[in-house]
Coordinates of N, CA and C in Angstrom, one line a residue:
M1 N -115.7 20.1 17.0 CA -115.4 20.1 18.4 C -116.5 20.8 19.2
S2 N -117.1 20.2 20.2 CA -118.2 20.9 20.9 C -117.8 20.8 22.5
L3 N -118.5 21.8 23.2 CA -118.2 21.8 24.6 C -119.6 21.3 25.2
V4 N -119.3 20.4 26.2 CA -120.5 19.6 26.8 C -120.2 19.8 28.3
P5 N -121.1 20.6 28.9 CA -120.9 20.8 30.4 C -121.2 19.5 31.1
K6 N -120.4 19.2 32.2 CA -120.8 17.9 33.0 C -120.6 18.3 34.3
P7 N -121.5 17.8 35.3 CA -121.3 18.0 36.7 C -120.1 17.2 37.3
F8 N -119.5 17.7 38.3 CA -118.4 17.0 38.9 C -118.6 15.5 39.1
H9 N -119.8 15.1 39.7 CA -119.9 13.8 40.0 C -119.9 12.9 38.8
E10 N -120.4 13.4 37.7 CA -120.3 12.7 36.4 C -118.8 12.3 35.9
L11 N -117.8 13.2 36.4 CA -116.4 12.8 36.2 C -116.0 11.5 36.7
L12 N -116.5 11.2 37.8 CA -116.2 9.9 38.5 C -116.6 8.8 37.8
K13 N -117.6 8.9 36.9 CA -118.0 7.7 36.0 C -117.2 7.5 34.8
M14 N -116.4 8.6 34.4 CA -115.7 8.6 33.2 C -114.2 8.0 33.4
H15 N -113.7 7.5 32.4 CA -112.4 6.9 32.5 C -111.4 7.9 31.8
F16 N -110.4 8.6 32.4 CA -109.5 9.4 31.7 C -108.1 8.9 31.7
I17 N -107.4 9.1 30.5 CA -106.2 8.6 30.3 C -105.3 9.9 30.3
I18 N -104.2 9.9 31.0 CA -103.3 11.1 31.1 C -102.1 10.6 30.1
P19 N -102.0 11.0 29.0 CA -101.0 10.6 28.0 C -99.5 11.0 28.4
P20 N -98.5 10.2 28.0 CA -97.2 10.5 28.4 C -96.6 12.0 28.1
Y21 N -97.2 12.7 27.1 CA -96.6 14.0 26.7 C -97.2 15.1 27.8
Q22 N -98.2 14.6 28.6 CA -98.7 15.6 29.7 C -97.6 15.7 30.8
R23 N -97.4 16.8 31.3 CA -96.4 17.1 32.4 C -97.0 16.4 33.7
G24 N -96.1 16.0 34.6 CA -96.6 15.6 35.8 C -97.4 16.5 36.6
Y25 N -98.0 16.0 37.6 CA -98.8 16.9 38.6 C -97.9 17.8 39.3
R26 N -98.1 19.1 39.0 CA -97.1 20.2 39.6 C -97.9 21.3 40.3
W27 N -99.3 21.1 40.5 CA -99.8 22.2 41.4 C -99.4 22.1 42.8
T28 N -99.2 23.5 43.3 CA -98.7 23.5 44.7 C -100.0 23.9 45.5
E29 N -99.7 24.1 46.8 CA -100.8 24.4 47.8 C -101.6 25.6 47.2
H30 N -101.0 26.6 46.6 CA -101.5 27.9 46.2 C -102.6 27.5 45.3
E31 N -102.3 26.8 44.2 CA -103.2 26.6 43.1 C -104.4 25.7 43.5
V32 N -104.1 24.8 44.4 CA -105.3 23.9 45.0 C -106.1 24.8 45.9
T33 N -105.6 25.6 46.7 CA -106.4 26.4 47.5 C -107.1 27.4 46.8
A34 N -106.6 28.0 45.7 CA -107.3 28.9 45.0 C -108.5 28.2 44.2
L35 N -108.4 27.0 43.7 CA -109.5 26.3 43.1 C -110.6 26.1 44.1
L36 N -110.3 25.5 45.3 CA -111.1 25.2 46.3 C -111.8 26.4 46.9
D37 N -111.1 27.4 47.1 CA -111.7 28.8 47.6 C -112.8 29.1 46.5
D38 N -112.4 29.2 45.3 CA -113.3 29.7 44.2 C -114.6 28.8 44.2
I39 N -114.4 27.5 44.3 CA -115.7 26.7 44.3 C -116.4 27.0 45.7
Y40 N -115.8 27.2 46.9 CA -116.5 27.5 48.0 C -117.2 28.8 48.0
E41 N -116.5 29.8 47.4 CA -117.1 31.1 47.3 C -118.4 31.1 46.5
F42 N -118.3 30.4 45.3 CA -119.4 30.3 44.4 C -120.5 29.5 45.0
S43 N -120.3 28.5 45.8 CA -121.3 27.7 46.5 C -122.2 28.5 47.4
T44 N -121.6 29.5 48.1 CA -122.3 30.4 49.0 C -123.2 31.5 48.2
E45 N -123.2 31.5 46.9 CA -123.8 32.6 46.2 C -125.3 32.2 45.7
G46 N -125.6 31.0 46.1 CA -127.0 30.7 45.6 C -127.0 29.4 44.6
N47 N -128.0 29.2 44.1 CA -128.3 28.0 43.2 C -128.0 28.4 41.8
K48 N -126.7 28.4 41.4 CA -126.2 28.7 40.0 C -125.3 27.5 39.6
S49 N -125.0 27.4 38.3 CA -124.0 26.4 37.9 C -122.6 27.0 37.9
Y50 N -121.7 26.2 38.4 CA -120.3 26.6 38.4 C -119.6 26.0 37.3
C51 N -118.8 26.6 36.7 CA -117.9 26.0 35.5 C -116.5 26.2 35.8
I52 N -115.7 25.2 35.9 CA -114.2 25.5 35.9 C -113.9 25.7 34.4
Q53 N -112.5 26.0 34.3 CA -112.1 26.2 32.9 C -112.3 24.9 32.1
P54 N -112.3 25.0 30.9 CA -112.7 23.7 30.1 C -111.6 22.7 30.2
L55 N -112.0 21.5 30.1 CA -111.2 20.2 30.2 C -111.3 19.7 28.8
A56 N -110.2 19.8 28.1 CA -110.1 19.3 26.6 C -109.7 17.9 26.6
V57 N -110.6 17.0 26.1 CA -110.3 15.5 26.0 C -110.5 15.0 24.5
K58 N -110.0 13.9 24.3 CA -110.2 13.4 23.0 C -110.9 12.0 23.3
D59 N -112.0 11.6 22.4 CA -112.5 10.3 22.5 C -111.5 9.3 22.1
R60 N -111.5 8.1 22.8 CA -110.8 7.1 22.5 C -111.6 5.8 22.1
E61 N -111.0 5.0 21.1 CA -111.8 3.9 20.7 C -112.4 3.0 21.8
D62 N -111.6 2.9 22.9 CA -112.1 2.1 24.1 C -113.1 2.6 25.0
G63 N -113.6 3.8 24.7 CA -114.7 4.5 25.5 C -114.1 5.4 26.6
S64 N -112.7 5.5 26.7 CA -112.1 6.4 27.5 C -111.9 7.7 26.8
F65 N -111.2 8.6 27.7 CA -111.0 9.9 27.2 C -109.4 10.4 27.4
E66 N -108.9 10.8 26.4 CA -107.5 11.2 26.6 C -107.5 12.7 26.9
V67 N -106.9 13.1 28.0 CA -106.8 14.4 28.4 C -105.8 15.2 27.6
V68 N -106.4 16.2 27.0 CA -105.4 17.1 26.0 C -105.0 18.3 26.8
D69 N -106.0 18.9 27.6 CA -105.7 20.0 28.5 C -106.6 20.1 29.7
G70 N -106.2 20.4 30.8 CA -106.8 20.5 32.1 C -106.4 19.4 33.0
Q71 N -105.3 18.7 32.7 CA -104.9 17.6 33.6 C -104.8 18.0 35.1
Q72 N -104.3 19.2 35.3 CA -103.9 19.7 36.8 C -105.4 19.8 37.4
R73 N -106.3 20.5 36.7 CA -107.6 20.7 37.5 C -108.3 19.3 37.6
L74 N -108.3 18.5 36.5 CA -109.0 17.2 36.7 C -108.3 16.5 37.8
T75 N -107.1 16.3 37.9 CA -106.4 15.6 39.0 C -106.8 16.1 40.3
T76 N -106.8 17.4 40.5 CA -107.0 18.1 41.8 C -108.6 17.8 42.1
I77 N -109.5 17.8 41.4 CA -110.8 17.6 41.4 C -111.0 16.1 41.8
Y78 N -110.4 15.2 41.1 CA -110.4 13.8 41.5 C -110.0 13.6 42.8
I79 N -108.8 14.1 43.3 CA -108.3 13.8 44.6 C -109.3 14.4 45.6
F80 N -109.8 15.5 45.4 CA -110.8 16.3 46.4 C -112.0 15.3 46.5
M81 N -112.5 14.8 45.4 CA -113.7 14.1 45.3 C -113.5 12.6 46.1
K82 N -112.4 12.0 45.9 CA -112.0 10.7 46.6 C -111.9 11.0 48.0
I83 N -111.3 12.1 48.6 CA -111.2 12.3 49.9 C -112.6 12.6 50.6
A84 N -113.3 13.4 49.8 CA -114.8 13.7 50.2 C -115.6 12.5 50.3
S85 N -115.5 11.6 49.4 CA -116.3 10.4 49.5 C -115.8 9.5 50.6
Q86 N -114.5 9.4 50.9 CA -114.1 8.8 52.1 C -114.5 9.3 53.4
E87 N -114.6 10.7 53.4 CA -115.0 11.3 54.6 C -116.6 11.1 54.8
I88 N -117.3 11.0 53.9 CA -118.7 10.7 53.9 C -118.9 9.3 54.4
R89 N -118.2 8.3 53.8 CA -118.2 6.9 54.2 C -117.9 6.8 55.7
S90 N -116.9 7.4 56.1 CA -116.4 7.1 57.5 C -117.3 7.8 58.5
A91 N -118.1 8.9 58.1 CA -119.0 9.5 58.9 C -120.4 8.8 58.9
T92 N -120.6 7.8 58.1 CA -121.8 7.2 57.9 C -121.8 6.0 58.9
P93 N -122.8 5.8 59.8 CA -122.7 4.7 60.8 C -123.0 3.4 60.0
P94 N -122.3 2.4 60.6 CA -122.6 1.1 59.8 C -124.0 0.4 59.9

């Protein structure tokens, strides 16, 4: 097993499978706000790399990744990045 740091934007290029044994999305406003506040506070501290807790995945034969641990964080980041990309697109003149 090896840890490979990945920037958030690379997560959008990867295909993740949430297996049936994972619990459903249960984060409340409290957990989401804590994650986003942590990212924001870090971003104001300078040009350093920010790491969230590890996301444990298992390679699948089809090239996707099965999420073993970190589904709540991954889902929250995915939702955040989708909303952010929509905001950027809607702010860009045609």
